[in-house]
């Protein structure tokens, strides 16, 4: 009771502080040019608009597809623009700037991640910024049976432009927001998390179709056209419809590979037709749904007992029994490698790895944030207990120690001490097959051309994308 009262008091203070901070929004120093797209993803043949505010009266724009190479697809000069105000609640409710340019996506634009570079030649030094959008296939599954969904909700959650993000530690005034809008300039995390995988895959002959987190919620019909859905890097924020649709896809025989960590950690609720996210996170008792009898959509950790739907039920793993490795002060001298337990599994075919061998340490494939499951050991081998929601068919193939940072226990409201667990690499089958890497940094091994990480990844893509 004392803890809940303290959290409520803190949230009231945060809400007051957020309202005050909103009034302090000021224009950046000139010259500047900033913008955002009105859709996170768009299919060929559909329209997309670019909303821009600048200190001058015209800007140039270059659009490129970013993959193994950067390919220019559009260039326009002297697009009319103006300076528009930054609203008090820009971070939570968007900028509401008018469209400076609207285009119809041509049919020859391949599915992928696209970056538009905005340039304002006003003064001695040009001002530049960028915005992103995703082009999904207009004919899902026609050119490939592999779909890569990008963690765009995570990009939004970490962006504090216009006020606040869903984090307090990197906000300018230390205030944690609980709602973030896509209608503002965003900090894309694509180059940090997904791009190393994309470069490797496209350079090695794999064709990918692309989608956003929003597409799993609002365009779930595309899923049935693919044999394999991929999530790479840091795919942290999931809505209930996203989970519903992907879990049904798995039940119906679809395969998923989570080459990720801290995956599906927080439940969000989409608002404004998918243009905003709400997540109260640790302050779950300030979520208006907390006062109701139905907590299944409570915007806090998926593993929270009030939701009763741990992410393990989807991925096989969760942050509850994972934590950090070589980050946040935890296992800072760790190996960054997985230790092999069941080398006979098909995922290790062609690697020559043996039991107790380690792999991936040279490139620290186990790092930053990690997911695991509750483990019991017998005859030197790890077995999932399944008490945490991990499916009965889940097989643990490799592990690496991971640990919560001090204070993480307050995410869950039931565990009085910080947790020590493992990053876990494993798999289960329930209709389709699901593989989980249990680490945000798996793609580091692909970027470094680690032979074992490369072979395991090829095994995943080749087997699970096949008919």
PDB file of C-alpha atoms in Angstrom, residues 123-400:
ATOM      1  CA  UNK A 123      22.378  31.016 -44.825  1.00  0.00           C
ATOM      2  CA  UNK A 124      26.058  30.116 -44.793  1.00  0.00           C
ATOM      3  CA  UNK A 125      25.564  26.526 -43.644  1.00  0.00           C
ATOM      4  CA  UNK A 126      22.776  24.235 -44.895  1.00  0.00           C
ATOM      5  CA  UNK A 127      20.421  22.723 -42.295  1.00  0.00           C
ATOM      6  CA  UNK A 128      19.569  19.038 -42.620  1.00  0.00           C
ATOM      7  CA  UNK A 129      17.390  16.475 -40.925  1.00  0.00           C
ATOM      8  CA  UNK A 130      15.765  13.213 -41.888  1.00  0.00           C
ATOM      9  CA  UNK A 131      12.521  11.314 -41.488  1.00  0.00           C
ATOM     10  CA  UNK A 132      11.628   7.712 -42.206  1.00  0.00           C
ATOM     11  CA  UNK A 133       8.804   5.558 -43.489  1.00  0.00           C
ATOM     12  CA  UNK A 134       8.399   1.937 -44.525  1.00  0.00           C
ATOM     13  CA  UNK A 135       7.166   0.650 -47.856  1.00  0.00           C
ATOM     14  CA  UNK A 136       5.428  -2.673 -47.524  1.00  0.00           C
ATOM     15  CA  UNK A 137       4.709  -4.885 -50.487  1.00  0.00           C
ATOM     16  CA  UNK A 138       1.540  -4.147 -52.428  1.00  0.00           C
ATOM     17  CA  UNK A 139       1.431  -7.889 -53.188  1.00  0.00           C
ATOM     18  CA  UNK A 140       2.430  -9.484 -49.904  1.00  0.00           C
ATOM     19  CA  UNK A 141       4.482 -12.627 -50.286  1.00  0.00           C
ATOM     20  CA  UNK A 142       4.863 -12.402 -54.067  1.00  0.00           C
ATOM     21  CA  UNK A 143       8.641 -11.826 -54.114  1.00  0.00           C
ATOM     22  CA  UNK A 144       9.637 -13.446 -50.821  1.00  0.00           C
ATOM     23  CA  UNK A 145       8.187 -15.541 -48.028  1.00  0.00           C
ATOM     24  CA  UNK A 146      10.146 -13.662 -45.344  1.00  0.00           C
ATOM     25  CA  UNK A 147       8.626 -10.629 -43.623  1.00  0.00           C
ATOM     26  CA  UNK A 148      10.789  -8.373 -41.435  1.00  0.00           C
ATOM     27  CA  UNK A 149       8.705  -6.290 -39.023  1.00  0.00           C
ATOM     28  CA  UNK A 150      10.554  -3.253 -37.683  1.00  0.00           C
ATOM     29  CA  UNK A 151      10.312  -2.083 -34.065  1.00  0.00           C
ATOM     30  CA  UNK A 152       8.820   1.307 -34.892  1.00  0.00           C
ATOM     31  CA  UNK A 153       6.947   1.514 -31.586  1.00  0.00           C
ATOM     32  CA  UNK A 154      10.325   1.362 -29.865  1.00  0.00           C
ATOM     33  CA  UNK A 155      11.617   4.224 -32.037  1.00  0.00           C
ATOM     34  CA  UNK A 156       8.691   6.348 -30.879  1.00  0.00           C
ATOM     35  CA  UNK A 157       8.994   5.351 -27.230  1.00  0.00           C
ATOM     36  CA  UNK A 158      12.622   6.513 -27.033  1.00  0.00           C
ATOM     37  CA  UNK A 159      12.080   9.849 -28.813  1.00  0.00           C
ATOM     38  CA  UNK A 160      11.768  12.860 -26.497  1.00  0.00           C
ATOM     39  CA  UNK A 161      11.399  15.500 -29.238  1.00  0.00           C
ATOM     40  CA  UNK A 162       8.738  18.071 -28.408  1.00  0.00           C
ATOM     41  CA  UNK A 163       8.612  17.262 -24.718  1.00  0.00           C
ATOM     42  CA  UNK A 164       8.950  13.748 -23.397  1.00  0.00           C
ATOM     43  CA  UNK A 165       9.544  10.104 -24.239  1.00  0.00           C
ATOM     44  CA  UNK A 166       8.425   7.033 -22.308  1.00  0.00           C
ATOM     45  CA  UNK A 167      11.655   7.361 -20.321  1.00  0.00           C
ATOM     46  CA  UNK A 168      12.639   9.833 -17.638  1.00  0.00           C
ATOM     47  CA  UNK A 169      16.384   9.306 -17.556  1.00  0.00           C
ATOM     48  CA  UNK A 170      17.140  10.923 -20.929  1.00  0.00           C
ATOM     49  CA  UNK A 171      14.417  13.594 -20.908  1.00  0.00           C
ATOM     50  CA  UNK A 172      15.624  17.133 -20.540  1.00  0.00           C
ATOM     51  CA  UNK A 173      13.816  17.579 -17.215  1.00  0.00           C
ATOM     52  CA  UNK A 174      13.782  13.979 -16.012  1.00  0.00           C
ATOM     53  CA  UNK A 175      10.029  13.581 -16.539  1.00  0.00           C
ATOM     54  CA  UNK A 176       8.722  10.326 -17.961  1.00  0.00           C
ATOM     55  CA  UNK A 177       5.809  10.651 -20.358  1.00  0.00           C
ATOM     56  CA  UNK A 178       3.009   8.130 -20.774  1.00  0.00           C
ATOM     57  CA  UNK A 179       1.856   8.994 -24.303  1.00  0.00           C
ATOM     58  CA  UNK A 180       3.949   9.513 -27.448  1.00  0.00           C
ATOM     59  CA  UNK A 181       2.891  10.580 -30.936  1.00  0.00           C
ATOM     60  CA  UNK A 182       4.168   9.563 -34.366  1.00  0.00           C
ATOM     61  CA  UNK A 183       3.166  13.022 -35.661  1.00  0.00           C
ATOM     62  CA  UNK A 184       6.487  14.648 -34.756  1.00  0.00           C
ATOM     63  CA  UNK A 185      10.143  14.327 -35.778  1.00  0.00           C
ATOM     64  CA  UNK A 186      11.282  10.909 -34.527  1.00  0.00           C
ATOM     65  CA  UNK A 187      14.662   9.420 -33.724  1.00  0.00           C
ATOM     66  CA  UNK A 188      14.815   6.272 -35.822  1.00  0.00           C
ATOM     67  CA  UNK A 189      16.691   3.357 -34.242  1.00  0.00           C
ATOM     68  CA  UNK A 190      16.810   1.362 -37.483  1.00  0.00           C
ATOM     69  CA  UNK A 191      20.537   1.888 -38.071  1.00  0.00           C
ATOM     70  CA  UNK A 192      21.346   0.704 -34.542  1.00  0.00           C
ATOM     71  CA  UNK A 193      19.179  -2.413 -34.385  1.00  0.00           C
ATOM     72  CA  UNK A 194      17.848  -3.740 -37.690  1.00  0.00           C
ATOM     73  CA  UNK A 195      20.267  -2.399 -40.306  1.00  0.00           C
ATOM     74  CA  UNK A 196      23.198  -4.743 -39.464  1.00  0.00           C
ATOM     75  CA  UNK A 197      20.884  -7.698 -40.072  1.00  0.00           C
ATOM     76  CA  UNK A 198      19.399  -6.149 -43.231  1.00  0.00           C
ATOM     77  CA  UNK A 199      22.836  -5.502 -44.722  1.00  0.00           C
ATOM     78  CA  UNK A 200      23.940  -9.059 -44.076  1.00  0.00           C
ATOM     79  CA  UNK A 201      20.710 -10.591 -45.376  1.00  0.00           C
ATOM     80  CA  UNK A 202      20.522  -8.549 -48.583  1.00  0.00           C
ATOM     81  CA  UNK A 203      24.234  -8.999 -49.289  1.00  0.00           C
ATOM     82  CA  UNK A 204      23.778 -12.754 -48.959  1.00  0.00           C
ATOM     83  CA  UNK A 205      20.888 -13.143 -51.348  1.00  0.00           C
ATOM     84  CA  UNK A 206      17.898 -13.013 -49.034  1.00  0.00           C
ATOM     85  CA  UNK A 207      14.947 -10.965 -50.252  1.00  0.00           C
ATOM     86  CA  UNK A 208      12.887  -9.403 -47.476  1.00  0.00           C
ATOM     87  CA  UNK A 209       9.535  -7.712 -47.330  1.00  0.00           C
ATOM     88  CA  UNK A 210       9.148  -5.061 -44.637  1.00  0.00           C
ATOM     89  CA  UNK A 211       6.410  -4.025 -42.236  1.00  0.00           C
ATOM     90  CA  UNK A 212       6.078  -1.918 -39.108  1.00  0.00           C
ATOM     91  CA  UNK A 213       4.751  -2.754 -35.662  1.00  0.00           C
ATOM     92  CA  UNK A 214       1.601  -0.896 -36.710  1.00  0.00           C
ATOM     93  CA  UNK A 215       1.078  -3.288 -39.618  1.00  0.00           C
ATOM     94  CA  UNK A 216       0.812  -6.264 -37.271  1.00  0.00           C
ATOM     95  CA  UNK A 217      -2.075  -4.421 -35.633  1.00  0.00           C
ATOM     96  CA  UNK A 218      -3.806  -2.730 -38.558  1.00  0.00           C
ATOM     97  CA  UNK A 219      -2.864  -4.936 -41.549  1.00  0.00           C
ATOM     98  CA  UNK A 220      -2.732  -8.473 -40.096  1.00  0.00           C
ATOM     99  CA  UNK A 221      -4.065  -9.908 -43.364  1.00  0.00           C
ATOM    100  CA  UNK A 222      -0.554  -9.698 -44.834  1.00  0.00           C
ATOM    101  CA  UNK A 223       0.829 -12.270 -42.379  1.00  0.00           C
ATOM    102  CA  UNK A 224      -0.742 -15.315 -44.012  1.00  0.00           C
ATOM    103  CA  UNK A 225       1.247 -14.597 -47.190  1.00  0.00           C
ATOM    104  CA  UNK A 226       4.575 -15.322 -45.467  1.00  0.00           C
ATOM    105  CA  UNK A 227       6.208 -18.473 -44.102  1.00  0.00           C
ATOM    106  CA  UNK A 228       8.538 -16.615 -41.724  1.00  0.00           C
ATOM    107  CA  UNK A 229       8.180 -13.381 -39.765  1.00  0.00           C
ATOM    108  CA  UNK A 230      11.342 -11.814 -38.331  1.00  0.00           C
ATOM    109  CA  UNK A 231      11.857  -9.416 -35.436  1.00  0.00           C
ATOM    110  CA  UNK A 232      15.403  -8.127 -35.016  1.00  0.00           C
ATOM    111  CA  UNK A 233      17.208  -6.145 -32.318  1.00  0.00           C
ATOM    112  CA  UNK A 234      14.997  -4.271 -29.878  1.00  0.00           C
ATOM    113  CA  UNK A 235      11.267  -4.819 -30.404  1.00  0.00           C
ATOM    114  CA  UNK A 236      10.104  -3.737 -26.949  1.00  0.00           C
ATOM    115  CA  UNK A 237       6.601  -2.210 -27.231  1.00  0.00           C
ATOM    116  CA  UNK A 238       3.648  -4.348 -28.345  1.00  0.00           C
ATOM    117  CA  UNK A 239      -0.094  -3.784 -28.383  1.00  0.00           C
ATOM    118  CA  UNK A 240      -2.580  -6.521 -27.599  1.00  0.00           C
ATOM    119  CA  UNK A 241      -3.821  -6.727 -31.226  1.00  0.00           C
ATOM    120  CA  UNK A 242      -0.217  -7.147 -32.409  1.00  0.00           C
ATOM    121  CA  UNK A 243       0.171 -10.155 -30.124  1.00  0.00           C
ATOM    122  CA  UNK A 244      -3.260 -11.559 -30.955  1.00  0.00           C
ATOM    123  CA  UNK A 245      -2.544 -11.512 -34.674  1.00  0.00           C
ATOM    124  CA  UNK A 246       0.970 -12.942 -34.492  1.00  0.00           C
ATOM    125  CA  UNK A 247      -0.001 -15.644 -32.017  1.00  0.00           C
ATOM    126  CA  UNK A 248      -2.846 -16.701 -34.329  1.00  0.00           C
ATOM    127  CA  UNK A 249      -0.367 -16.743 -37.221  1.00  0.00           C
ATOM    128  CA  UNK A 250       1.844 -19.141 -35.228  1.00  0.00           C
ATOM    129  CA  UNK A 251      -1.106 -21.326 -34.262  1.00  0.00           C
ATOM    130  CA  UNK A 252      -2.059 -21.516 -37.933  1.00  0.00           C
ATOM    131  CA  UNK A 253       1.424 -22.805 -38.820  1.00  0.00           C
ATOM    132  CA  UNK A 254       3.431 -19.635 -39.410  1.00  0.00           C
ATOM    133  CA  UNK A 255       7.048 -19.439 -38.254  1.00  0.00           C
ATOM    134  CA  UNK A 256       8.627 -16.579 -36.298  1.00  0.00           C
ATOM    135  CA  UNK A 257      12.245 -15.801 -35.393  1.00  0.00           C
ATOM    136  CA  UNK A 258      12.871 -13.276 -32.632  1.00  0.00           C
ATOM    137  CA  UNK A 259      16.523 -12.316 -33.135  1.00  0.00           C
ATOM    138  CA  UNK A 260      15.893  -9.856 -30.332  1.00  0.00           C
ATOM    139  CA  UNK A 261      16.005  -9.191 -26.627  1.00  0.00           C
ATOM    140  CA  UNK A 262      13.700  -7.318 -24.249  1.00  0.00           C
ATOM    141  CA  UNK A 263      11.063  -8.365 -26.765  1.00  0.00           C
ATOM    142  CA  UNK A 264       7.392  -7.553 -26.180  1.00  0.00           C
ATOM    143  CA  UNK A 265       8.299  -6.251 -22.727  1.00  0.00           C
ATOM    144  CA  UNK A 266       5.698  -3.454 -22.409  1.00  0.00           C
ATOM    145  CA  UNK A 267       2.062  -3.484 -23.423  1.00  0.00           C
ATOM    146  CA  UNK A 268       0.962  -0.331 -25.241  1.00  0.00           C
ATOM    147  CA  UNK A 269      -2.421   0.844 -26.434  1.00  0.00           C
ATOM    148  CA  UNK A 270      -2.655   2.442 -29.865  1.00  0.00           C
ATOM    149  CA  UNK A 271      -4.642   5.662 -30.079  1.00  0.00           C
ATOM    150  CA  UNK A 272      -5.559   8.181 -32.800  1.00  0.00           C
ATOM    151  CA  UNK A 273      -5.866   5.396 -35.384  1.00  0.00           C
ATOM    152  CA  UNK A 274      -2.349   4.217 -34.675  1.00  0.00           C
ATOM    153  CA  UNK A 275      -0.711   7.658 -34.601  1.00  0.00           C
ATOM    154  CA  UNK A 276       0.009   7.568 -30.844  1.00  0.00           C
ATOM    155  CA  UNK A 277       0.934   5.080 -28.122  1.00  0.00           C
ATOM    156  CA  UNK A 278      -0.025   5.033 -24.450  1.00  0.00           C
ATOM    157  CA  UNK A 279       2.086   3.200 -21.879  1.00  0.00           C
ATOM    158  CA  UNK A 280       2.155   3.957 -18.146  1.00  0.00           C
ATOM    159  CA  UNK A 281       4.947   1.405 -17.576  1.00  0.00           C
ATOM    160  CA  UNK A 282       6.079   1.327 -13.921  1.00  0.00           C
ATOM    161  CA  UNK A 283       3.260   3.700 -12.909  1.00  0.00           C
ATOM    162  CA  UNK A 284       0.658   1.100 -13.801  1.00  0.00           C
ATOM    163  CA  UNK A 285      -1.699   2.241 -11.059  1.00  0.00           C
ATOM    164  CA  UNK A 286      -2.009   5.645 -12.751  1.00  0.00           C
ATOM    165  CA  UNK A 287      -3.367   4.031 -15.907  1.00  0.00           C
ATOM    166  CA  UNK A 288      -7.133   4.720 -15.979  1.00  0.00           C
ATOM    167  CA  UNK A 289      -7.679   0.995 -16.627  1.00  0.00           C
ATOM    168  CA  UNK A 290      -6.228   0.217 -13.203  1.00  0.00           C
ATOM    169  CA  UNK A 291      -9.474   1.487 -11.636  1.00  0.00           C
ATOM    170  CA  UNK A 292     -11.507  -1.026 -13.644  1.00  0.00           C
ATOM    171  CA  UNK A 293     -12.039  -4.725 -13.075  1.00  0.00           C
ATOM    172  CA  UNK A 294     -10.507  -5.731 -16.414  1.00  0.00           C
ATOM    173  CA  UNK A 295      -6.711  -5.322 -16.473  1.00  0.00           C
ATOM    174  CA  UNK A 296      -5.897  -7.307 -19.607  1.00  0.00           C
ATOM    175  CA  UNK A 297      -5.023  -4.089 -21.523  1.00  0.00           C
ATOM    176  CA  UNK A 298      -3.194  -2.405 -18.631  1.00  0.00           C
ATOM    177  CA  UNK A 299      -0.251  -0.533 -20.161  1.00  0.00           C
ATOM    178  CA  UNK A 300       2.575  -1.955 -18.102  1.00  0.00           C
ATOM    179  CA  UNK A 301       4.950  -4.941 -18.326  1.00  0.00           C
ATOM    180  CA  UNK A 302       3.383  -7.889 -20.124  1.00  0.00           C
ATOM    181  CA  UNK A 303       4.723 -10.127 -17.341  1.00  0.00           C
ATOM    182  CA  UNK A 304       2.871  -8.139 -14.673  1.00  0.00           C
ATOM    183  CA  UNK A 305       0.533 -10.382 -12.709  1.00  0.00           C
ATOM    184  CA  UNK A 306      -2.446  -8.053 -13.271  1.00  0.00           C
ATOM    185  CA  UNK A 307      -2.250  -8.661 -17.038  1.00  0.00           C
ATOM    186  CA  UNK A 308      -1.548 -12.367 -16.740  1.00  0.00           C
ATOM    187  CA  UNK A 309      -0.092 -12.689 -20.222  1.00  0.00           C
ATOM    188  CA  UNK A 310       3.701 -12.975 -19.995  1.00  0.00           C
ATOM    189  CA  UNK A 311       5.603 -12.443 -23.218  1.00  0.00           C
ATOM    190  CA  UNK A 312       6.984 -15.980 -22.788  1.00  0.00           C
ATOM    191  CA  UNK A 313       3.688 -17.264 -24.203  1.00  0.00           C
ATOM    192  CA  UNK A 314       4.629 -15.614 -27.514  1.00  0.00           C
ATOM    193  CA  UNK A 315       8.429 -15.657 -27.698  1.00  0.00           C
ATOM    194  CA  UNK A 316       9.220 -18.480 -25.265  1.00  0.00           C
ATOM    195  CA  UNK A 317      11.232 -16.015 -23.186  1.00  0.00           C
ATOM    196  CA  UNK A 318      10.829 -12.852 -21.131  1.00  0.00           C
ATOM    197  CA  UNK A 319      12.759 -10.145 -19.339  1.00  0.00           C
ATOM    198  CA  UNK A 320      11.494 -11.508 -16.010  1.00  0.00           C
ATOM    199  CA  UNK A 321      14.186 -14.214 -16.057  1.00  0.00           C
ATOM    200  CA  UNK A 322      16.663 -12.286 -18.210  1.00  0.00           C
ATOM    201  CA  UNK A 323      18.168  -8.861 -17.624  1.00  0.00           C
ATOM    202  CA  UNK A 324      21.403  -7.227 -18.703  1.00  0.00           C
ATOM    203  CA  UNK A 325      24.769  -8.531 -19.841  1.00  0.00           C
ATOM    204  CA  UNK A 326      27.693  -6.162 -20.316  1.00  0.00           C
ATOM    205  CA  UNK A 327      25.375  -3.198 -19.749  1.00  0.00           C
ATOM    206  CA  UNK A 328      23.667  -1.302 -16.912  1.00  0.00           C
ATOM    207  CA  UNK A 329      26.528  -2.361 -14.639  1.00  0.00           C
ATOM    208  CA  UNK A 330      25.663  -6.063 -14.894  1.00  0.00           C
ATOM    209  CA  UNK A 331      28.238  -8.707 -15.887  1.00  0.00           C
ATOM    210  CA  UNK A 332      30.425  -5.975 -17.324  1.00  0.00           C
ATOM    211  CA  UNK A 333      33.279  -8.510 -17.591  1.00  0.00           C
ATOM    212  CA  UNK A 334      31.003 -11.160 -19.125  1.00  0.00           C
ATOM    213  CA  UNK A 335      31.986 -13.197 -22.162  1.00  0.00           C
ATOM    214  CA  UNK A 336      29.280 -11.858 -24.469  1.00  0.00           C
ATOM    215  CA  UNK A 337      28.957 -15.447 -25.717  1.00  0.00           C
ATOM    216  CA  UNK A 338      26.370 -18.225 -25.594  1.00  0.00           C
ATOM    217  CA  UNK A 339      27.305 -21.583 -24.041  1.00  0.00           C
ATOM    218  CA  UNK A 340      25.945 -24.533 -26.035  1.00  0.00           C
ATOM    219  CA  UNK A 341      23.865 -27.227 -24.304  1.00  0.00           C
ATOM    220  CA  UNK A 342      22.230 -29.249 -27.111  1.00  0.00           C
ATOM    221  CA  UNK A 343      24.542 -29.144 -30.175  1.00  0.00           C
ATOM    222  CA  UNK A 344      22.650 -31.943 -31.927  1.00  0.00           C
ATOM    223  CA  UNK A 345      19.688 -29.636 -32.632  1.00  0.00           C
ATOM    224  CA  UNK A 346      19.011 -28.657 -36.259  1.00  0.00           C
ATOM    225  CA  UNK A 347      19.698 -25.001 -35.456  1.00  0.00           C
ATOM    226  CA  UNK A 348      23.371 -25.921 -34.934  1.00  0.00           C
ATOM    227  CA  UNK A 349      23.728 -27.969 -38.127  1.00  0.00           C
ATOM    228  CA  UNK A 350      26.979 -27.195 -39.940  1.00  0.00           C
ATOM    229  CA  UNK A 351      28.615 -25.367 -37.018  1.00  0.00           C
ATOM    230  CA  UNK A 352      30.756 -28.142 -35.458  1.00  0.00           C
ATOM    231  CA  UNK A 353      29.803 -26.729 -32.051  1.00  0.00           C
ATOM    232  CA  UNK A 354      29.921 -29.178 -29.157  1.00  0.00           C
ATOM    233  CA  UNK A 355      28.318 -29.204 -25.737  1.00  0.00           C
ATOM    234  CA  UNK A 356      29.819 -26.509 -23.469  1.00  0.00           C
ATOM    235  CA  UNK A 357      31.405 -24.697 -26.441  1.00  0.00           C
ATOM    236  CA  UNK A 358      30.881 -20.946 -26.552  1.00  0.00           C
ATOM    237  CA  UNK A 359      30.130 -18.855 -29.629  1.00  0.00           C
ATOM    238  CA  UNK A 360      29.650 -15.202 -30.490  1.00  0.00           C
ATOM    239  CA  UNK A 361      31.916 -13.777 -27.801  1.00  0.00           C
ATOM    240  CA  UNK A 362      34.287 -12.057 -30.205  1.00  0.00           C
ATOM    241  CA  UNK A 363      31.421  -9.823 -31.332  1.00  0.00           C
ATOM    242  CA  UNK A 364      29.513  -9.764 -28.017  1.00  0.00           C
ATOM    243  CA  UNK A 365      26.296 -11.182 -29.422  1.00  0.00           C
ATOM    244  CA  UNK A 366      24.962 -11.411 -25.863  1.00  0.00           C
ATOM    245  CA  UNK A 367      24.752  -7.838 -24.706  1.00  0.00           C
ATOM    246  CA  UNK A 368      22.620  -4.943 -23.586  1.00  0.00           C
ATOM    247  CA  UNK A 369      19.151  -6.429 -22.857  1.00  0.00           C
ATOM    248  CA  UNK A 370      18.387 -10.124 -22.664  1.00  0.00           C
ATOM    249  CA  UNK A 371      15.403 -12.440 -22.285  1.00  0.00           C
ATOM    250  CA  UNK A 372      15.305 -15.792 -20.521  1.00  0.00           C
ATOM    251  CA  UNK A 373      13.051 -18.279 -18.797  1.00  0.00           C
ATOM    252  CA  UNK A 374      12.915 -19.970 -15.412  1.00  0.00           C
ATOM    253  CA  UNK A 375      15.352 -22.892 -15.531  1.00  0.00           C
ATOM    254  CA  UNK A 376      15.888 -26.168 -13.679  1.00  0.00           C
ATOM    255  CA  UNK A 377      19.092 -28.117 -14.211  1.00  0.00           C
ATOM    256  CA  UNK A 378      19.382 -31.913 -14.476  1.00  0.00           C
ATOM    257  CA  UNK A 379      22.508 -33.873 -15.438  1.00  0.00           C
ATOM    258  CA  UNK A 380      24.183 -30.614 -16.436  1.00  0.00           C
ATOM    259  CA  UNK A 381      21.421 -29.615 -18.859  1.00  0.00           C
ATOM    260  CA  UNK A 382      18.920 -26.745 -18.521  1.00  0.00           C
ATOM    261  CA  UNK A 383      15.162 -27.321 -18.736  1.00  0.00           C
ATOM    262  CA  UNK A 384      12.399 -24.730 -18.748  1.00  0.00           C
ATOM    263  CA  UNK A 385      10.038 -25.049 -15.770  1.00  0.00           C
ATOM    264  CA  UNK A 386       7.123 -23.580 -17.789  1.00  0.00           C
ATOM    265  CA  UNK A 387       5.851 -21.860 -14.637  1.00  0.00           C
ATOM    266  CA  UNK A 388       6.567 -18.463 -16.220  1.00  0.00           C
ATOM    267  CA  UNK A 389       4.486 -19.033 -19.360  1.00  0.00           C
ATOM    268  CA  UNK A 390       7.218 -20.618 -21.480  1.00  0.00           C
ATOM    269  CA  UNK A 391       5.522 -23.195 -23.766  1.00  0.00           C
ATOM    270  CA  UNK A 392       5.763 -26.863 -22.869  1.00  0.00           C
ATOM    271  CA  UNK A 393       7.631 -27.657 -26.089  1.00  0.00           C
ATOM    272  CA  UNK A 394      10.354 -25.033 -25.523  1.00  0.00           C
ATOM    273  CA  UNK A 395      13.923 -26.369 -25.778  1.00  0.00           C
ATOM    274  CA  UNK A 396      16.863 -24.449 -24.304  1.00  0.00           C
ATOM    275  CA  UNK A 397      19.805 -24.633 -26.702  1.00  0.00           C
ATOM    276  CA  UNK A 398      22.285 -22.149 -25.194  1.00  0.00           C
ATOM    277  CA  UNK A 399      22.550 -19.734 -22.262  1.00  0.00           C
ATOM    278  CA  UNK A 400      24.578 -16.806 -20.933  1.00  0.00           C
TER     279      UNK A 400
END
